[in-house]
Structures are given as C-alpha cells and as structure tokens.
Short mmCIF file of C-alpha atoms in Angstrom, two decimals:
data_model
loop_
_atom_site.label_atom_id
_atom_site.label_comp_id
_atom_site.label_asym_id
_atom_site.label_seq_id
_atom_site.Cartn_x
_atom_site.Cartn_y
_atom_site.Cartn_z
CA MET O 1 0.20 -0.12 -0.10
CA GLN O 2 1.45 3.47 -1.08
CA ILE O 3 1.29 6.15 1.66
CA PRO O 4 -0.18 9.28 0.38
CA ARG O 5 1.96 12.33 0.21
CA CYS O 6 2.06 15.91 0.09
CA ASN O 7 4.14 17.10 -2.88
CA LEU O 8 5.64 20.67 -3.16
CA ASP O 9 7.39 22.18 -6.05
CA SER O 10 9.86 24.84 -6.10
CA LYS O 11 7.60 27.81 -5.84
CA LEU O 12 5.50 26.29 -3.17
CA ASN O 13 2.09 26.58 -5.01
CA TRP O 14 1.05 22.97 -4.34
CA LYS O 15 0.62 22.32 -8.16
CA PRO O 16 2.04 18.66 -7.90
CA HIS O 17 -0.20 17.96 -4.81
CA ILE O 18 -3.17 19.15 -6.47
CA THR O 19 -2.52 17.36 -9.77
CA TYR O 20 -2.10 13.97 -7.46
CA VAL O 21 -5.40 14.64 -5.66
CA ARG O 22 -7.34 15.17 -8.80
CA GLN O 23 -5.92 12.36 -10.37
CA LYS O 24 -6.65 9.85 -7.13
CA PHE O 25 -9.99 11.32 -7.40
CA ARG O 26 -10.35 10.39 -11.02
CA ASP O 27 -9.17 6.81 -10.43
CA ASN O 28 -11.73 6.66 -7.90
CA CYS O 29 -14.57 7.66 -9.80
CA PRO O 30 -15.06 4.58 -11.97
CA LYS O 31 -14.81 2.32 -8.94
CA VAL O 32 -18.33 3.79 -7.64
CA PHE O 33 -19.77 4.74 -11.07
CA PRO O 34 -21.93 1.92 -11.57
CA LEU O 35 -23.66 3.16 -8.27
CA ILE O 36 -23.84 6.66 -9.20
CA ALA O 37 -24.31 6.48 -12.91
CA ARG O 38 -27.45 7.84 -14.56
CA ASN O 39 -29.15 4.57 -15.02
CA SER O 40 -28.43 3.29 -11.64
CA LYS O 41 -31.64 2.39 -9.65
CA MET O 42 -30.19 3.71 -6.42
CA SER O 43 -31.95 6.73 -4.84
CA LEU O 44 -30.29 10.16 -5.16
CA GLU O 45 -29.86 10.61 -1.49
CA ASN O 46 -27.62 7.29 -1.46
CA LYS O 47 -25.70 8.68 -4.56
CA VAL O 48 -25.00 12.02 -2.64
CA LEU O 49 -24.12 9.98 0.39
CA ILE O 50 -21.61 7.87 -1.55
CA TYR O 51 -20.22 10.95 -3.10
CA THR O 52 -19.68 12.82 0.41
CA ALA O 53 -18.62 9.40 1.88
CA ILE O 54 -15.99 8.08 -0.60
CA LEU O 55 -15.26 10.77 -3.38
CA ARG O 56 -15.32 14.06 -1.60
CA PRO O 57 -12.69 13.02 0.96
CA ALA O 58 -10.23 11.93 -1.72
CA LEU O 59 -10.80 15.35 -3.54
CA THR O 60 -10.29 17.38 -0.49
CA TYR O 61 -7.34 15.40 0.81
CA ALA O 62 -4.95 17.50 2.97
CA SER O 63 -7.14 20.61 1.94
CA PRO O 64 -6.61 22.94 5.18
CA ILE O 65 -2.93 23.45 4.12
CA TRP O 66 -3.79 24.91 0.56
CA VAL O 67 -4.14 28.18 1.77
CA TYR O 68 -1.57 29.54 -0.52
CA ALA O 69 -2.70 27.62 -3.43
CA VAL O 70 -3.56 29.50 -6.59
CA LYS O 71 -7.17 30.28 -7.70
CA ILE O 72 -6.79 27.98 -10.71
CA TYR O 73 -6.18 25.04 -8.73
CA PHE O 74 -9.41 25.76 -6.72
CA GLN O 75 -11.20 25.97 -10.12
CA GLN O 76 -9.92 22.68 -11.11
CA ILE O 77 -11.19 20.97 -7.94
CA ASP O 78 -14.48 22.69 -8.34
CA SER O 79 -14.63 21.49 -11.89
CA SER O 80 -14.00 17.82 -10.60
CA GLN O 81 -16.92 18.19 -8.01
CA ASN O 82 -19.12 19.46 -10.74
CA ILE O 83 -18.64 16.91 -13.14
CA ILE O 84 -19.35 14.18 -10.69
CA LEU O 85 -22.42 16.12 -9.21
CA ARG O 86 -23.87 16.20 -12.63
CA LYS O 87 -23.45 12.68 -13.30
CA ILE O 88 -25.17 12.05 -9.86
CA SER O 89 -28.19 13.96 -10.46
CA ARG O 90 -28.70 13.38 -14.18
CA ALA O 91 -28.44 17.18 -14.73
CA ARG O 92 -29.01 18.37 -18.25
CA TRP O 93 -26.42 20.68 -20.15
CA PHE O 94 -28.38 23.72 -19.54
CA MET O 95 -28.51 23.36 -15.85
CA ARG O 96 -26.47 25.60 -13.58
CA ASN O 97 -23.65 24.02 -11.33
CA GLU O 98 -24.86 26.35 -8.42
CA ASP O 99 -28.40 25.27 -8.91
CA ILE O 100 -27.11 21.64 -8.89
CA ARG O 101 -25.30 21.90 -5.74
CA HIS O 102 -28.14 23.79 -3.98
CA ALA O 103 -30.62 21.07 -4.93
CA LEU O 104 -28.14 18.42 -3.86
CA LYS O 105 -27.40 20.49 -0.59
CA ILE O 106 -23.89 20.25 -1.10
CA PRO O 107 -21.59 23.47 -0.47
CA PRO O 108 -19.31 24.79 -3.05
CA ILE O 109 -15.92 23.07 -2.71
CA LYS O 110 -14.00 26.25 -1.61
CA GLU O 111 -16.62 27.05 1.13
CA PHE O 112 -16.05 23.37 2.12
CA ILE O 113 -12.48 23.83 2.16
CA LYS O 114 -12.69 27.01 4.04
CA ASN O 115 -14.69 25.22 6.63
CA ILE O 116 -12.36 22.56 7.18
CA ALA O 117 -9.53 25.02 7.36
CA LYS O 118 -11.02 27.08 9.93
CA SER O 119 -11.60 23.90 12.17
CA PHE O 120 -8.14 22.68 11.41
CA PHE O 121 -6.34 25.96 12.27
CA GLY O 122 -8.86 26.62 15.28
CA ASN O 123 -7.99 23.27 16.95
CA LEU O 124 -4.18 23.76 16.81
CA THR O 125 -4.30 25.71 20.18
CA ASN O 126 -5.82 22.20 21.64
CA ILE O 127 -2.88 20.22 20.45
CA ASP O 128 -0.37 18.73 23.39
CA ASN O 129 2.60 18.73 20.91
CA SER O 130 5.19 20.91 22.45
CA ALA O 131 6.84 21.45 19.07
CA ILE O 132 3.58 22.99 17.57
CA LYS O 133 2.92 25.07 20.85
CA ASP O 134 6.53 26.65 20.45
CA LEU O 135 5.41 28.10 16.98
CA ASP O 136 4.43 31.86 16.80
CA PHE O 137 0.88 32.37 15.81
CA TYR O 138 0.55 33.56 12.38
CA ARG O 139 -1.22 36.93 11.64
CA PRO O 140 -1.91 37.34 7.81
CA ASP O 141 -0.30 40.41 6.37
CA LEU O 142 -2.84 41.56 3.80
CA ASN O 143 -0.32 43.49 1.79
CA THR O 144 1.28 40.26 0.68
CA ARG O 145 0.42 38.57 -2.58
CA ARG O 146 -1.39 35.49 -1.32
CA PRO O 147 -1.96 35.88 2.57
CA ARG O 148 -3.51 32.95 4.44
CA ALA O 149 -6.56 35.06 5.03
CA ILE O 150 -7.59 34.49 1.40
CA LEU O 151 -9.23 31.09 2.69
CA LEU O 152 -10.24 32.19 6.14
#
C-alpha cells in the first residue's frame, strides 16, 4: 500500500499535490460509477451519500494546508466536483452548477475547504505537541500577494 504524500514544487504553489489529488479522485470515480451512474436504480440521497463519504474526501485530501494555492487550482477541484455532481443528479447541459449543488444541498468546494481550514487552524491551540505550541501565531499580512486570510 502506497502512503499518500504532499508534494511541493520549487515555488510552493501546490501544483504537484493538487494534480495528485485530482488524479486520485479520477481513479476512484470509475470504482463507484455503477452505483452513481445515470441509469442506476439507487436513490439520489444514496448517490449523494456515496459522493460525500467516498469521493469528496479523496478530492479534499490535505485541503486545510492549501491556503497559499493559486486560484486556478481551486477552479480545477471545483470542476471535478461539478462533473461528478452532474452525473449523480442526471442534470442536463443547460442546468447551472450552482443550482445542482443547491438542490443536492452540497456546498461549493471552496466553501467546504474554508470550513475544514477554520476547524483545522482553530484546533491547533488544543494540541499537546510541544513543538507546535512553540510556533509563533500566524497573523496574515493583507499586503502580501497571497495571505493565508484568502481562505479564512
């Protein structure tokens, strides 16, 4: 079994990691496709449950630390989510992605990642690890190019 990893490139913009996550998501989709396909007899609620329990965690792996990721990577993750939600809901080409997410009661992926990041960074103060407690508290500088506050 291969251990998942976080890949960084020389500019620290998370491109290899997000590419790895999207590929892993694309590899997992065919495994559950007979259950969530258009012609599946499974109810829509169960199809959404399969997405939220199996596919979305693969898509948002290590997402709290993507705070410095470039906007285009969030768009790529969002498009992956939109494609699978269209298949689940049997949506036609003229239906808007926003309306599909609203009907299925699934938040946009960026909003979901924001909630995970808030929870993750909020719980850092409760960790007993002395090395983490010795770190300085990060205060984002809004004058920098991509501050951490972009997600929070």
